[in-house]
């Protein structure tokens, strides 16, 4: 726990420094938001994510990263809108595609999630986090035996 706190302190200071150097950089605010999220300070994380996506010139990684957070806290419509915006900005960005799958899964859109999962499998683009979520999607969608291939 102490090592984790030390890491989060360093990450928080780095994010704060990035914001001080480039306050209009969306990814700096996303970094600050992620630190707050890992500290389980959801209110502060939400404020930092909201700041990131409100900045002019917001980029696809900031939008898609924020979309996952919004899906996790139950803001399904906003999460979907953000990942769609990210996909329009950078349709070839694999992280955006993976985050789109994650948003569908958190939003319990299992049909869409399974479609996205098939696309990720075809592209051989499954991360360890994506594998875990894939297993959950298939289990929740009534296919626990199929889910075993992702464990």
mmCIF file of C-alpha atoms in Angstrom:
data_model
loop_
_atom_site.group_PDB
_atom_site.id
_atom_site.type_symbol
_atom_site.label_atom_id
_atom_site.label_comp_id
_atom_site.label_asym_id
_atom_site.label_seq_id
_atom_site.Cartn_x
_atom_site.Cartn_y
_atom_site.Cartn_z
ATOM 1 C CA UNK A 1 0.000 0.000 0.000
ATOM 2 C CA UNK A 2 2.820 2.404 0.864
ATOM 3 C CA UNK A 3 4.538 1.784 -2.482
ATOM 4 C CA UNK A 4 1.248 2.343 -4.320
ATOM 5 C CA UNK A 5 0.662 5.614 -2.465
ATOM 6 C CA UNK A 6 4.184 6.746 -3.279
ATOM 7 C CA UNK A 7 3.623 5.955 -6.945
ATOM 8 C CA UNK A 8 0.314 7.835 -6.959
ATOM 9 C CA UNK A 9 1.940 10.821 -5.240
ATOM 10 C CA UNK A 10 4.615 10.938 -7.938
ATOM 11 C CA UNK A 11 2.054 10.481 -10.708
ATOM 12 C CA UNK A 12 -0.120 13.218 -9.191
ATOM 13 C CA UNK A 13 2.796 15.643 -9.015
ATOM 14 C CA UNK A 14 3.713 14.813 -12.617
ATOM 15 C CA UNK A 15 0.141 15.414 -13.790
ATOM 16 C CA UNK A 16 -0.012 18.690 -11.857
ATOM 17 C CA UNK A 17 3.277 19.773 -13.445
ATOM 18 C CA UNK A 18 1.971 18.871 -16.902
ATOM 19 C CA UNK A 19 -1.150 20.951 -16.289
ATOM 20 C CA UNK A 20 0.971 23.870 -15.065
ATOM 21 C CA UNK A 21 3.137 23.690 -18.196
ATOM 22 C CA UNK A 22 0.295 23.062 -20.666
ATOM 23 C CA UNK A 23 -3.117 23.848 -19.145
ATOM 24 C CA UNK A 24 -4.841 23.451 -22.522
ATOM 25 C CA UNK A 25 -3.488 19.914 -23.044
ATOM 26 C CA UNK A 26 -6.358 17.456 -22.568
ATOM 27 C CA UNK A 27 -4.091 14.485 -21.810
ATOM 28 C CA UNK A 28 -2.575 16.340 -18.851
ATOM 29 C CA UNK A 29 -6.039 16.577 -17.305
ATOM 30 C CA UNK A 30 -6.736 12.928 -18.157
ATOM 31 C CA UNK A 31 -3.540 11.977 -16.311
ATOM 32 C CA UNK A 32 -4.705 13.943 -13.262
ATOM 33 C CA UNK A 33 -8.111 12.288 -13.523
ATOM 34 C CA UNK A 34 -6.590 8.816 -13.656
ATOM 35 C CA UNK A 35 -4.606 9.480 -10.494
ATOM 36 C CA UNK A 36 -7.764 10.620 -8.720
ATOM 37 C CA UNK A 37 -9.649 7.604 -10.044
ATOM 38 C CA UNK A 38 -6.956 5.256 -8.701
ATOM 39 C CA UNK A 39 -7.215 7.046 -5.368
ATOM 40 C CA UNK A 40 -10.985 6.349 -5.562
ATOM 41 C CA UNK A 41 -11.721 10.063 -5.450
ATOM 42 C CA UNK A 42 -14.470 9.872 -8.041
ATOM 43 C CA UNK A 43 -15.662 13.474 -7.657
ATOM 44 C CA UNK A 44 -12.187 14.862 -8.380
ATOM 45 C CA UNK A 45 -11.624 12.349 -11.166
ATOM 46 C CA UNK A 46 -14.919 13.335 -12.754
ATOM 47 C CA UNK A 47 -14.023 17.038 -12.598
ATOM 48 C CA UNK A 48 -10.628 16.431 -14.217
ATOM 49 C CA UNK A 49 -12.102 14.229 -16.958
ATOM 50 C CA UNK A 50 -14.796 16.845 -17.616
ATOM 51 C CA UNK A 51 -12.101 19.523 -17.894
ATOM 52 C CA UNK A 52 -10.130 17.370 -20.367
ATOM 53 C CA UNK A 53 -13.064 16.856 -22.716
ATOM 54 C CA UNK A 54 -14.135 20.499 -22.526
ATOM 55 C CA UNK A 55 -10.848 21.804 -23.897
ATOM 56 C CA UNK A 56 -10.609 23.017 -27.465
ATOM 57 C CA UNK A 57 -8.829 20.528 -29.674
ATOM 58 C CA UNK A 58 -9.566 17.548 -27.450
ATOM 59 C CA UNK A 59 -7.921 14.442 -28.903
ATOM 60 C CA UNK A 60 -9.161 10.887 -29.455
ATOM 61 C CA UNK A 61 -7.167 9.293 -26.601
ATOM 62 C CA UNK A 62 -8.571 11.816 -24.109
ATOM 63 C CA UNK A 63 -12.116 11.244 -25.333
ATOM 64 C CA UNK A 64 -11.869 7.460 -25.337
ATOM 65 C CA UNK A 65 -10.113 7.313 -21.961
ATOM 66 C CA UNK A 66 -12.797 9.508 -20.466
ATOM 67 C CA UNK A 67 -15.502 7.359 -22.079
ATOM 68 C CA UNK A 68 -14.411 4.314 -20.071
ATOM 69 C CA UNK A 69 -14.587 6.251 -16.804
ATOM 70 C CA UNK A 70 -18.032 7.589 -17.690
ATOM 71 C CA UNK A 71 -19.254 4.082 -18.509
ATOM 72 C CA UNK A 72 -17.862 2.785 -15.199
ATOM 73 C CA UNK A 73 -19.801 5.377 -13.213
ATOM 74 C CA UNK A 74 -23.022 4.721 -15.113
ATOM 75 C CA UNK A 75 -23.113 7.618 -17.566
ATOM 76 C CA UNK A 76 -23.816 5.334 -20.510
ATOM 77 C CA UNK A 77 -25.037 7.956 -22.972
ATOM 78 C CA UNK A 78 -22.094 10.271 -22.371
ATOM 79 C CA UNK A 79 -19.670 7.343 -22.567
ATOM 80 C CA UNK A 80 -21.103 6.286 -25.914
ATOM 81 C CA UNK A 81 -21.005 9.834 -27.272
ATOM 82 C CA UNK A 82 -17.377 10.274 -26.220
ATOM 83 C CA UNK A 83 -16.137 7.035 -27.750
ATOM 84 C CA UNK A 84 -18.031 7.802 -30.968
ATOM 85 C CA UNK A 85 -16.348 11.239 -31.117
ATOM 86 C CA UNK A 86 -12.983 9.592 -30.522
ATOM 87 C CA UNK A 87 -13.655 7.090 -33.310
ATOM 88 C CA UNK A 88 -14.475 9.895 -35.715
ATOM 89 C CA UNK A 89 -11.260 11.712 -34.855
ATOM 90 C CA UNK A 90 -9.003 8.664 -35.076
ATOM 91 C CA UNK A 91 -10.768 5.557 -36.430
ATOM 92 C CA UNK A 92 -7.523 3.568 -36.721
ATOM 93 C CA UNK A 93 -6.383 4.123 -33.140
ATOM 94 C CA UNK A 94 -6.430 0.650 -31.584
ATOM 95 C CA UNK A 95 -6.832 1.994 -28.036
ATOM 96 C CA UNK A 96 -9.950 3.845 -29.178
ATOM 97 C CA UNK A 97 -11.318 0.625 -30.696
ATOM 98 C CA UNK A 98 -10.552 -1.331 -27.494
ATOM 99 C CA UNK A 99 -12.138 1.375 -25.352
ATOM 100 C CA UNK A 100 -15.207 1.249 -27.575
ATOM 101 C CA UNK A 101 -15.542 -2.434 -26.709
ATOM 102 C CA UNK A 102 -15.095 -1.667 -23.009
ATOM 103 C CA UNK A 103 -17.793 1.026 -23.119
ATOM 104 C CA UNK A 104 -20.221 -1.365 -24.822
ATOM 105 C CA UNK A 105 -19.482 -3.972 -22.156
ATOM 106 C CA UNK A 106 -19.960 -1.576 -19.225
ATOM 107 C CA UNK A 107 -23.146 -0.288 -20.859
ATOM 108 C CA UNK A 108 -24.363 -3.915 -21.012
ATOM 109 C CA UNK A 109 -24.795 -3.770 -24.784
ATOM 110 C CA UNK A 110 -23.744 -7.385 -25.199
ATOM 111 C CA UNK A 111 -24.698 -7.608 -28.876
ATOM 112 C CA UNK A 112 -22.528 -4.608 -29.702
ATOM 113 C CA UNK A 113 -19.780 -5.797 -27.353
ATOM 114 C CA UNK A 114 -19.666 -9.230 -28.978
ATOM 115 C CA UNK A 115 -19.437 -7.606 -32.405
ATOM 116 C CA UNK A 116 -16.582 -5.392 -31.200
ATOM 117 C CA UNK A 117 -14.923 -8.376 -29.538
ATOM 118 C CA UNK A 118 -14.968 -10.286 -32.828
ATOM 119 C CA UNK A 119 -13.298 -7.295 -34.505
ATOM 120 C CA UNK A 120 -10.623 -7.169 -31.803
ATOM 121 C CA UNK A 121 -9.998 -10.905 -32.113
ATOM 122 C CA UNK A 122 -9.739 -10.668 -35.896
ATOM 123 C CA UNK A 123 -7.152 -7.900 -35.520
ATOM 124 C CA UNK A 124 -5.358 -9.924 -32.814
ATOM 125 C CA UNK A 125 -5.696 -6.888 -30.554
ATOM 126 C CA UNK A 126 -6.773 -8.186 -27.169
ATOM 127 C CA UNK A 127 -5.014 -6.747 -24.127
ATOM 128 C CA UNK A 128 -5.063 -8.487 -20.744
ATOM 129 C CA UNK A 129 -7.728 -6.049 -19.517
ATOM 130 C CA UNK A 130 -9.775 -6.654 -22.660
ATOM 131 C CA UNK A 131 -9.557 -10.426 -22.133
ATOM 132 C CA UNK A 132 -11.004 -10.103 -18.640
ATOM 133 C CA UNK A 133 -13.864 -7.948 -19.875
ATOM 134 C CA UNK A 134 -14.465 -10.328 -22.798
ATOM 135 C CA UNK A 135 -14.886 -13.204 -20.353
ATOM 136 C CA UNK A 136 -17.373 -11.148 -18.335
ATOM 137 C CA UNK A 137 -19.364 -10.136 -21.418
ATOM 138 C CA UNK A 138 -19.716 -13.725 -22.552
ATOM 139 C CA UNK A 139 -20.614 -14.920 -19.054
ATOM 140 C CA UNK A 140 -23.223 -12.190 -18.547
ATOM 141 C CA UNK A 141 -24.571 -12.907 -22.025
ATOM 142 C CA UNK A 142 -25.211 -16.545 -21.072
ATOM 143 C CA UNK A 143 -22.117 -18.118 -22.670
ATOM 144 C CA UNK A 144 -19.931 -19.120 -19.693
ATOM 145 C CA UNK A 145 -18.280 -21.999 -21.564
ATOM 146 C CA UNK A 146 -17.246 -19.682 -24.400
ATOM 147 C CA UNK A 147 -15.941 -17.230 -21.797
ATOM 148 C CA UNK A 148 -13.414 -19.810 -20.603
ATOM 149 C CA UNK A 149 -11.269 -19.255 -23.691
ATOM 150 C CA UNK A 150 -10.475 -15.754 -22.419
ATOM 151 C CA UNK A 151 -9.373 -16.816 -18.924
#
